[in-house]
XYZ file of C-alpha atoms in Angstrom:
666
model
C 142.879 22.078 118.806
C 141.127 22.025 115.415
C 141.469 25.098 113.216
C 138.504 27.330 112.485
C 138.412 25.994 108.944
C 138.231 22.410 110.206
C 135.387 23.394 112.524
C 133.552 25.085 109.669
C 134.091 22.005 107.538
C 131.965 20.039 109.997
C 129.025 22.180 108.825
C 129.986 21.652 105.220
C 130.079 17.883 105.394
C 126.995 17.444 107.538
C 125.186 19.593 104.983
C 126.582 17.785 101.953
C 125.984 14.342 103.397
C 122.424 15.097 104.504
C 121.472 16.595 101.139
C 123.127 13.745 99.274
C 121.364 11.118 101.387
C 118.006 12.862 100.858
C 118.864 13.418 97.180
C 117.222 16.768 97.725
C 118.119 20.087 99.285
C 120.386 23.128 99.074
C 124.018 22.414 100.047
C 125.618 25.509 98.518
C 124.608 28.207 101.008
C 125.490 26.155 104.126
C 128.916 25.421 102.639
C 129.423 29.031 101.609
C 128.349 30.476 104.980
C 130.017 27.849 107.163
C 132.963 30.081 108.112
C 130.607 32.883 109.170
C 128.400 30.483 111.129
C 131.413 29.047 112.954
C 132.469 32.475 114.207
C 128.922 33.499 115.116
C 127.912 30.359 116.986
C 131.227 29.753 118.767
C 132.333 33.303 119.599
C 129.470 35.782 119.333
C 126.011 34.370 119.902
C 124.675 34.234 123.475
C 122.675 31.044 124.027
C 122.468 27.901 126.117
C 121.894 24.638 124.225
C 120.887 23.070 127.545
C 117.979 25.529 127.839
C 116.829 26.715 124.408
C 114.028 28.723 126.061
C 116.303 30.969 128.152
C 114.559 34.328 128.050
C 117.614 36.497 127.427
C 119.171 34.392 124.677
C 120.205 36.036 121.437
C 117.812 35.275 118.599
C 119.025 33.802 115.321
C 116.976 33.769 112.121
C 117.921 31.906 108.951
C 115.977 34.004 106.468
C 117.424 32.103 103.513
C 115.636 29.057 104.877
C 116.617 26.797 101.994
C 120.022 26.726 103.744
C 118.364 24.787 106.565
C 121.193 22.272 106.900
C 123.431 25.069 108.123
C 121.080 25.639 111.038
C 120.533 21.945 111.730
C 124.295 21.365 111.665
C 125.167 24.068 114.185
C 122.301 23.031 116.463
C 123.595 19.478 116.509
C 127.236 20.481 116.888
C 126.720 23.007 119.681
C 124.693 20.615 121.833
C 121.024 21.346 121.204
C 118.740 18.299 121.431
C 118.765 17.768 117.669
C 120.233 14.312 117.208
C 122.425 12.980 114.426
C 119.605 10.632 113.540
C 117.489 13.695 112.772
C 120.274 14.967 110.513
C 120.247 11.606 108.744
C 116.496 11.945 108.259
C 116.755 15.370 106.605
C 113.622 16.115 104.559
C 111.986 12.813 105.507
C 108.477 12.227 106.814
C 108.165 12.842 110.551
C 111.641 14.279 111.047
C 112.485 17.514 112.877
C 114.703 18.492 109.957
C 112.304 19.535 107.177
C 113.521 21.133 103.976
C 112.981 24.595 105.438
C 113.212 25.310 109.190
C 109.976 25.164 111.134
C 109.701 26.892 114.502
C 110.559 24.516 117.337
C 111.877 26.501 120.273
C 112.951 23.460 122.265
C 115.334 22.611 119.419
C 116.604 26.178 119.034
C 114.629 27.085 115.892
C 113.141 30.525 116.512
C 110.928 30.928 113.460
C 109.701 29.240 110.306
C 111.500 30.454 107.202
C 111.626 29.629 103.531
C 109.416 32.192 101.772
C 112.315 34.538 101.133
C 112.520 37.855 102.924
C 110.065 37.020 105.674
C 112.740 35.779 108.062
C 114.448 39.137 107.662
C 111.191 40.799 108.729
C 110.771 38.371 111.639
C 114.227 39.421 112.813
C 113.167 43.086 112.677
C 110.157 42.197 114.834
C 112.310 40.287 117.316
C 114.770 43.164 117.620
C 111.900 45.597 118.103
C 110.413 43.351 120.787
C 113.750 43.175 122.610
C 114.183 46.932 122.642
C 110.615 47.601 123.768
C 110.878 44.967 126.488
C 114.199 46.391 127.662
C 112.780 49.916 127.822
C 109.846 48.618 129.845
C 111.656 46.475 132.403
C 115.328 47.431 132.684
C 116.270 49.770 135.506
C 119.518 51.602 136.311
C 121.975 48.998 137.540
C 119.587 46.170 136.697
C 119.669 45.030 133.070
C 117.703 41.833 132.572
C 116.766 42.284 128.914
C 119.898 42.568 126.808
C 120.108 40.380 123.731
C 120.814 40.774 120.037
C 119.013 39.459 116.991
C 121.072 38.016 114.157
C 119.850 37.019 110.717
C 121.415 35.382 107.683
C 119.937 36.452 104.345
C 120.689 35.635 100.726
C 120.278 37.160 97.297
C 116.682 35.954 97.128
C 115.816 37.771 100.349
C 117.348 40.942 98.934
C 115.289 40.668 95.746
C 111.964 40.145 97.515
C 110.192 43.462 97.999
C 109.236 42.687 101.581
C 112.826 43.279 102.731
C 112.581 46.834 101.446
C 109.523 47.390 103.634
C 111.129 45.991 106.772
C 114.623 47.400 106.202
C 113.241 50.907 105.758
C 111.170 50.495 108.912
C 114.123 49.102 110.925
C 116.361 51.964 109.880
C 113.775 54.510 110.972
C 113.387 52.702 114.282
C 117.200 52.633 114.752
C 117.258 49.017 115.916
C 120.861 48.880 117.074
C 120.748 45.283 118.281
C 119.767 43.889 114.885
C 122.674 42.453 112.884
C 122.044 40.997 109.433
C 124.622 39.068 107.407
C 124.085 39.069 103.649
C 125.443 35.987 101.877
C 126.522 37.756 98.710
C 127.407 34.731 96.592
C 125.918 36.021 93.352
C 124.089 32.786 92.566
C 120.415 31.853 92.555
C 118.535 28.933 91.037
C 118.600 30.468 87.555
C 122.330 31.113 87.675
C 124.444 34.219 88.165
C 122.248 37.008 89.498
C 124.183 39.763 87.725
C 121.807 39.213 84.825
C 118.820 40.387 86.896
C 120.145 41.841 90.171
C 122.720 44.595 89.741
C 121.907 47.132 92.443
C 124.469 48.272 95.010
C 122.941 46.565 98.035
C 125.356 48.202 100.484
C 124.347 51.680 99.348
C 120.701 50.658 99.449
C 121.003 49.789 103.143
C 123.009 52.915 103.855
C 120.083 54.847 102.392
C 117.762 53.043 104.790
C 119.841 54.357 107.690
C 121.736 51.159 108.477
C 125.355 50.761 109.549
C 126.902 48.869 106.635
C 130.055 46.769 106.531
C 130.753 46.161 102.854
C 132.945 43.693 100.964
C 133.702 41.379 103.861
C 135.567 38.236 102.862
C 133.114 35.612 104.065
C 135.852 32.985 104.273
C 138.283 35.005 106.438
C 137.443 34.095 110.038
C 139.466 36.944 111.509
C 137.742 39.539 109.345
C 134.381 37.975 110.149
C 135.045 38.257 113.891
C 136.094 41.887 113.478
C 132.913 42.617 111.531
C 130.709 41.249 114.287
C 132.641 43.295 116.868
C 132.190 46.442 114.788
C 128.498 45.751 114.290
C 127.867 45.232 117.995
C 129.627 48.512 118.765
C 127.024 50.497 116.777
C 123.970 50.886 118.988
C 121.903 53.502 117.170
C 121.567 51.731 113.816
C 120.904 48.192 112.662
C 123.963 46.636 111.041
C 124.178 45.040 107.614
C 127.257 42.945 106.848
C 127.832 42.259 103.155
C 129.818 39.033 103.099
C 131.227 37.908 99.776
C 131.191 34.118 99.703
C 131.562 31.273 97.240
C 128.488 29.093 97.076
C 129.407 25.464 97.745
C 132.886 26.474 98.928
C 135.196 23.448 98.939
C 133.461 21.456 96.215
C 136.260 21.373 93.605
C 134.156 21.029 90.467
C 130.889 22.753 91.350
C 131.641 25.551 93.822
C 130.581 28.967 92.620
C 127.916 27.580 90.304
C 124.144 27.186 90.331
C 124.701 23.422 90.458
C 125.436 23.810 94.179
C 122.311 25.839 94.905
C 119.338 23.534 94.969
C 120.293 19.959 94.222
C 122.325 17.114 95.639
C 125.994 17.438 94.603
C 126.347 13.776 93.622
C 128.463 11.033 95.155
C 131.497 11.856 93.035
C 131.496 15.522 94.053
C 131.022 14.643 97.720
C 133.996 12.296 97.541
C 136.078 14.884 95.695
C 135.230 17.504 98.301
C 136.391 15.172 101.077
C 139.730 14.834 99.347
C 139.907 18.558 98.605
C 139.304 19.571 102.225
C 141.081 16.646 103.867
C 137.965 15.361 105.586
C 138.423 11.654 106.266
C 135.409 10.927 108.470
C 132.569 8.903 106.944
C 129.139 10.510 106.469
C 127.421 11.757 109.660
C 130.467 11.187 111.861
C 132.242 14.098 113.527
C 135.794 13.622 114.874
C 135.906 13.752 118.660
C 138.188 16.798 118.847
C 135.960 18.773 116.486
C 132.841 17.696 118.356
C 134.406 18.797 121.665
C 135.463 22.185 120.258
C 131.955 22.817 118.988
C 130.130 21.847 122.186
C 128.741 25.006 123.793
C 126.715 23.512 126.622
C 129.090 24.416 129.441
C 129.706 27.906 128.109
C 125.977 28.414 127.602
C 125.152 27.234 131.114
C 127.680 29.700 132.518
C 126.179 32.551 130.500
C 122.689 31.742 131.724
C 123.917 31.369 135.316
C 125.424 34.861 135.151
C 122.099 36.204 133.907
C 120.273 34.452 136.746
C 122.455 36.280 139.245
C 121.315 39.565 137.735
C 117.746 38.278 137.673
C 117.822 37.358 141.363
C 119.027 40.852 142.240
C 116.308 42.338 140.051
C 113.633 40.244 141.763
C 114.801 41.528 145.119
C 114.936 45.164 144.024
C 111.757 45.219 141.907
C 109.497 42.323 142.921
C 106.365 43.647 141.199
C 108.177 44.314 137.924
C 109.851 40.910 138.114
C 106.498 39.185 138.554
C 105.082 41.086 135.591
C 108.092 40.180 133.440
C 107.705 36.521 134.367
C 104.013 36.619 133.512
C 104.612 38.123 130.122
C 107.496 35.847 129.179
C 105.406 32.849 130.219
C 102.598 34.037 127.943
C 100.090 34.163 130.788
C 97.242 36.674 130.646
C 96.435 38.997 133.584
C 93.939 37.450 135.989
C 91.718 40.520 135.721
C 91.338 40.205 131.955
C 88.465 37.703 131.947
C 86.313 39.759 134.302
C 87.098 43.008 132.546
C 86.185 41.594 129.147
C 82.937 40.139 130.420
C 82.007 43.468 132.005
C 82.728 45.211 128.733
C 80.605 42.718 126.769
C 77.738 43.217 129.204
C 78.075 46.989 128.865
C 77.979 46.851 125.064
C 74.975 44.538 125.175
C 73.125 46.898 127.500
C 73.914 50.043 125.503
C 72.975 48.603 122.120
C 74.791 51.308 120.192
C 74.585 51.526 116.416
C 78.216 51.642 115.259
C 80.491 50.330 112.554
C 82.213 47.206 113.843
C 85.574 48.933 113.308
C 84.380 51.471 115.902
C 83.252 48.670 118.193
C 86.699 47.126 117.819
C 88.335 50.373 118.862
C 86.067 50.509 121.900
C 87.162 46.979 122.815
C 90.798 48.032 122.501
C 90.163 51.015 124.744
C 88.659 48.710 127.339
C 91.368 46.065 127.327
C 94.489 48.119 126.573
C 95.175 49.461 130.079
C 95.052 45.970 131.615
C 97.025 44.190 128.879
C 100.372 45.987 128.515
C 101.708 43.349 126.111
C 99.156 44.488 123.523
C 101.301 46.194 120.872
C 99.326 47.656 118.003
C 99.715 49.421 114.740
C 98.380 50.090 111.278
C 99.719 50.217 107.743
C 99.033 53.944 107.389
C 95.300 53.559 108.020
C 95.115 54.292 111.733
C 91.974 56.497 111.661
C 90.223 54.143 109.241
C 91.129 50.910 111.034
C 90.345 52.175 114.547
C 93.557 50.699 115.913
C 94.757 53.644 118.014
C 93.423 53.176 121.524
C 93.187 55.783 124.291
C 96.250 54.519 126.169
C 98.427 54.472 123.042
C 101.954 55.827 123.136
C 103.589 55.868 119.721
C 106.697 53.685 119.701
C 109.713 55.379 118.110
C 113.485 55.272 118.427
C 113.143 58.126 120.924
C 110.253 56.477 122.808
C 111.138 52.769 122.779
C 108.658 51.890 125.525
C 105.622 52.797 123.402
C 102.781 50.485 122.465
C 101.679 51.736 119.036
C 103.492 51.586 115.695
C 102.980 53.572 112.541
C 104.108 50.950 110.030
C 103.614 53.131 106.981
C 102.228 51.668 103.768
C 103.820 48.273 104.406
C 101.070 45.662 104.816
C 103.283 42.653 104.070
C 106.207 43.923 106.121
C 103.939 44.834 109.020
C 102.468 41.346 109.123
C 105.843 39.586 109.066
C 107.264 41.996 111.660
C 104.301 41.201 113.926
C 105.100 37.509 113.477
C 108.613 38.232 114.707
C 107.330 40.075 117.773
C 104.994 37.214 118.623
C 107.752 34.652 118.067
C 110.036 36.604 120.394
C 107.515 36.367 123.210
C 106.033 38.811 125.747
C 103.845 40.623 123.202
C 100.407 40.280 121.633
C 100.815 42.157 118.341
C 97.889 43.472 116.339
C 97.895 45.467 113.129
C 95.344 46.868 110.741
C 94.747 47.498 107.060
C 91.839 47.254 104.626
C 90.615 43.726 103.942
C 91.342 43.987 100.225
C 95.006 44.603 101.055
C 95.239 41.372 103.007
C 96.300 39.988 99.626
C 99.573 41.868 99.983
C 100.120 40.301 103.398
C 98.665 36.846 102.880
C 101.883 34.825 102.908
C 102.885 36.329 106.250
C 99.395 35.527 107.551
C 99.896 31.964 106.306
C 103.203 31.679 108.186
C 101.539 32.996 111.352
C 99.106 30.103 110.999
C 101.871 27.603 110.283
C 103.723 28.719 113.431
C 100.505 29.111 115.444
C 101.471 32.612 116.536
C 98.936 34.631 118.495
C 98.878 37.606 116.137
C 95.688 39.620 115.590
C 95.132 40.843 112.029
C 92.527 43.606 111.848
C 90.924 43.982 108.423
C 88.363 46.749 108.015
C 86.255 47.921 105.053
C 85.104 44.355 104.712
C 82.806 44.361 101.651
C 81.226 46.408 98.891
C 79.723 48.279 101.843
C 82.834 50.451 101.985
C 81.287 52.246 99.026
C 82.747 54.921 96.833
C 86.382 53.768 96.671
C 85.167 51.185 94.209
C 86.121 47.666 93.172
C 89.879 48.103 93.720
C 89.126 48.490 97.417
C 86.032 46.296 97.721
C 86.930 42.757 98.856
C 85.058 39.852 97.280
C 87.030 36.610 97.637
C 89.220 37.672 100.547
C 87.206 36.299 103.466
C 86.924 32.889 101.840
C 90.643 32.880 101.064
C 91.544 33.622 104.660
C 89.114 31.028 106.020
C 90.878 28.370 103.972
C 94.195 28.731 105.823
C 94.639 25.984 108.467
C 94.837 27.119 112.111
C 93.241 30.486 111.339
C 90.395 31.880 113.433
C 88.404 34.376 111.424
C 85.621 36.524 112.901
C 83.191 38.713 110.988
C 80.983 40.142 113.739
C 77.581 41.667 113.084
C 77.563 44.282 115.858
C 79.377 45.560 118.929
C 78.600 42.554 121.108
C 79.941 40.038 118.618
C 82.975 42.275 118.076
C 83.721 42.331 121.797
C 83.400 38.556 122.022
C 85.654 38.168 118.977
C 88.308 40.256 120.699
C 88.006 38.168 123.844
C 88.512 34.991 121.825
C 91.479 36.491 119.992
C 93.179 37.409 123.255
C 92.435 34.297 125.287
C 93.135 31.672 122.618
C 96.842 32.004 121.924
C 97.084 28.827 119.841
C 97.096 30.688 116.540
C 96.333 33.953 114.771
C 92.973 35.676 114.477
C 91.538 37.788 111.667
C 88.929 40.343 112.680
C 86.877 41.370 109.639
C 85.161 44.697 110.331
C 82.769 47.091 108.622
C 83.233 50.668 107.574
C 79.496 51.319 107.707
C 77.304 51.319 110.801
C 75.379 48.176 111.713
C 72.251 47.679 113.809
C 72.591 46.208 117.290
C 70.928 42.790 117.546
C 68.778 41.949 120.556
C 69.966 38.905 122.540
C 69.569 37.343 125.946
C 72.443 36.326 128.194
C 72.367 32.727 126.985
C 72.782 33.864 123.397
C 75.668 36.139 124.324
C 77.361 33.143 125.957
C 77.029 31.162 122.730
C 78.714 33.723 120.470
C 82.184 32.404 121.262
C 81.189 29.082 119.695
C 81.253 30.770 116.310
C 77.619 30.255 115.328
C 74.410 30.438 117.373
C 70.679 30.898 117.070
C 69.917 34.613 116.991
C 66.208 34.459 116.064
C 64.240 31.259 116.595
C 60.713 30.077 115.997
C 58.211 27.917 117.815
C 58.678 24.251 117.058
C 60.925 22.749 114.412
C 62.069 25.372 111.910
C 60.973 24.995 108.320
C 64.042 26.808 107.004
C 67.403 28.073 108.223
C 69.050 31.357 107.344
C 72.754 31.803 108.092
C 74.355 35.240 107.949
C 77.507 37.063 108.967
C 78.605 40.624 109.573
C 76.553 43.532 108.291
C 74.215 41.141 106.495
C 72.865 39.736 109.771
C 70.665 42.803 110.181
C 69.331 42.415 106.626
C 68.678 38.712 107.184
C 66.937 39.455 110.477
C 64.483 41.762 108.739
C 63.782 39.068 106.150
C 63.242 36.388 108.786
C 60.833 38.569 110.725
C 58.860 39.270 107.561
C 58.659 35.546 106.831
C 57.557 34.860 110.396
C 54.813 37.450 110.023
C 53.629 35.467 107.032
C 53.360 32.318 109.122
C 56.609 30.528 108.320
C 58.891 29.043 110.968
C 62.334 30.421 110.127
C 65.489 30.284 112.261
C 68.254 32.871 111.861
C 71.767 31.740 112.728
C 74.441 34.373 113.161
C 77.784 32.821 112.286
C 80.542 35.331 113.009
C 83.196 32.599 112.884
C 82.825 29.553 110.671
C 86.261 28.392 111.820
C 85.194 28.372 115.469
C 81.800 26.849 114.698
C 83.381 23.998 112.749
C 85.466 23.078 115.815
C 82.405 22.586 118.017
C 81.176 19.107 118.839
C 78.642 17.500 116.551
C 75.836 17.787 119.101
C 76.213 21.557 119.320
C 76.437 22.004 115.554
C 73.289 19.880 115.183
C 71.464 21.984 117.769
C 72.142 25.095 115.677
C 71.881 23.641 112.162
C 69.794 20.446 112.430
C 70.321 18.036 109.533
C 66.596 17.514 109.174
C 66.081 21.077 108.013
C 67.178 21.108 104.394
C 65.759 24.461 103.331
C 68.736 26.734 103.887
C 69.919 30.189 102.849
C 73.314 31.778 103.524
C 73.832 35.534 103.306
C 77.258 37.161 103.077
C 78.512 40.055 100.957
C 81.413 38.053 99.568
C 82.254 35.059 97.411
C 79.656 32.316 97.660
C 81.850 29.212 97.314
C 82.364 28.307 100.963
C 78.682 28.492 101.873
C 77.476 25.515 99.881
C 78.823 23.173 102.552
C 76.378 24.757 105.012
C 73.309 25.068 102.786
C 73.752 22.051 100.511
C 73.472 22.018 96.748
C 69.728 22.660 96.948
C 70.181 25.659 99.198
C 70.466 29.318 98.306
C 73.440 31.643 98.776
C 72.969 35.392 98.623
C 76.517 36.477 97.863
C 78.645 38.193 95.257
C 80.981 36.545 92.762
C 81.722 39.618 90.669
C 83.682 42.779 91.345
C 81.840 45.739 92.808
C 81.263 49.301 91.632
C 82.052 52.788 92.849
C 78.954 54.092 94.604
C 77.638 54.712 98.123
C 77.033 51.612 100.222
C 73.219 51.675 100.243
C 72.680 51.658 96.467
C 75.446 49.086 96.107
C 73.754 46.720 98.541
C 70.473 47.202 96.710
C 72.093 46.659 93.305
C 73.764 43.414 94.357
C 70.717 42.083 96.172
C 71.701 42.500 99.803
C 68.239 43.542 100.909
C 65.622 41.963 103.124
C 63.347 41.600 100.109
C 65.932 39.670 98.120
C 66.806 37.440 101.075
C 63.078 36.795 101.366
C 63.018 35.714 97.714
C 65.888 33.306 98.406
C 63.893 31.817 101.296
C 60.870 31.520 99.056
C 62.992 29.671 96.503
C 63.834 26.962 99.038
C 60.112 26.322 99.568
C 59.628 26.035 95.822
C 61.981 23.034 95.609
């Protein structure tokens, strides 16, 4: 039987050889954490390589994602369907082994990591999802949700401010099934971190309310096993294991130095390490006895089979709950949702209330919340302003783990990454709110939601200078355009309650990626529509006001500016011009429509075009052409009430009319 060190060395040499072959990568952390990974993956973690999607598997997150070869190595060694050929193709075009892990559940990769600290937050979200799911479905004598979340983090994760946000939140929530291992190797790309990172990290996490195991020898397998046992025994606090390791352990000339952090070690050092550790196998070959000792497929199948016995008993005892659990884990929406949403849309259309779209959003949440229990909401300390607290909300705390609403505190970035973790876990549709201008704090987590195509709903209120007196620090200008630029993002800026309701329906029914809902602080006028127009809203852009015959000019508007544009179009029509008004609540959805539909709304033959949006103008030129007009704002705002601000910056029917006139002057 191979020793633990020999088993860990399999990780070391797969990592070294892959990085050396690619002439690119980070071998040091995989080599330094190999002993910890061997204990975790062979003795602690609950998983089945034969079924990576097993619902009750433990979750593992590699927050220090540059150490990706550690994850790829253990996935290959334990029996996941990640082939040795994929290891050979590390960092190459088309491989499943990119430089940083990208979420592929069928391969055992739970989340996309690399931007440091965010994986840590994803793990917090996964642990929170597990506890909430367990509180919802477990019954005395029938435990079907019972898994841990483990994360590896490095010095970079500890330096990123986002880990402070999430660690503080996790401590308050007392997430006892979250276990984080800190690779305390003291090295980053610039060298020894003691020159710029001197805090006592253990005491920091104690202050957050975590159970801390300090000064663990990360190369002592027995001590590592004991640390995991101790961490699992603490159920009322998350656990933080500070493991002292040597980066690039085993490399005789470069271990413990920055040279092993982010570059290939070189052929000579690879050869020297083989001699130093007594590893005689050629690159990408694992000795049969080591391969057999690593293989976890039989053990994993047995673990899942034992769970299925409990699941069968649960199905018999609680058939309705079991069916609901299956539905949620499968990501299927309740059958009643479509009808309920359509009834709500019809109701809003009939009532025609004048409300801020943030209020319309809250009304939509009130309508859908009771029939969509997986909807788990929150706000970054702006609950009354964002309108995110619905009537059926129960605040989720350590004492009430079956709640459906979270007070995230002033943690926009952490909130967003935690929501990503909940969505990646499965069984939840997370949504969270803040002001649009603070989406800048959260943007990289929003980007990762798009990269992973997670069905998270980001609610951003106070969407323009229309928020008024708080002034330019709070008034978004470029933010909508920035968010629209992210691939796989659906962004909606509705003009009234009906468009808001449709936007919510689209956000809930299309689970192929995240949605941003951009909402007003100020009230907006309800727009008159017929049923056919209501049906077209989900296509992102549609004709709101039309004319007889071929239009002479097109006006495109979004959000609160639709009402202003409508007044301008009516005034132009009264003067005898044929003007069409297009409401475009979602450019991202409109751009996905077929060419015939886009032509029916914005015919190429009509070249006189005006776009109206209280934000940066840059995106709109592709819709109006270089000879068109854009009524927008490319400067910062001012502190004043909304009405005089709109007048000052030209968001009036009269000014939109002037822009239309200008297109006729060409």
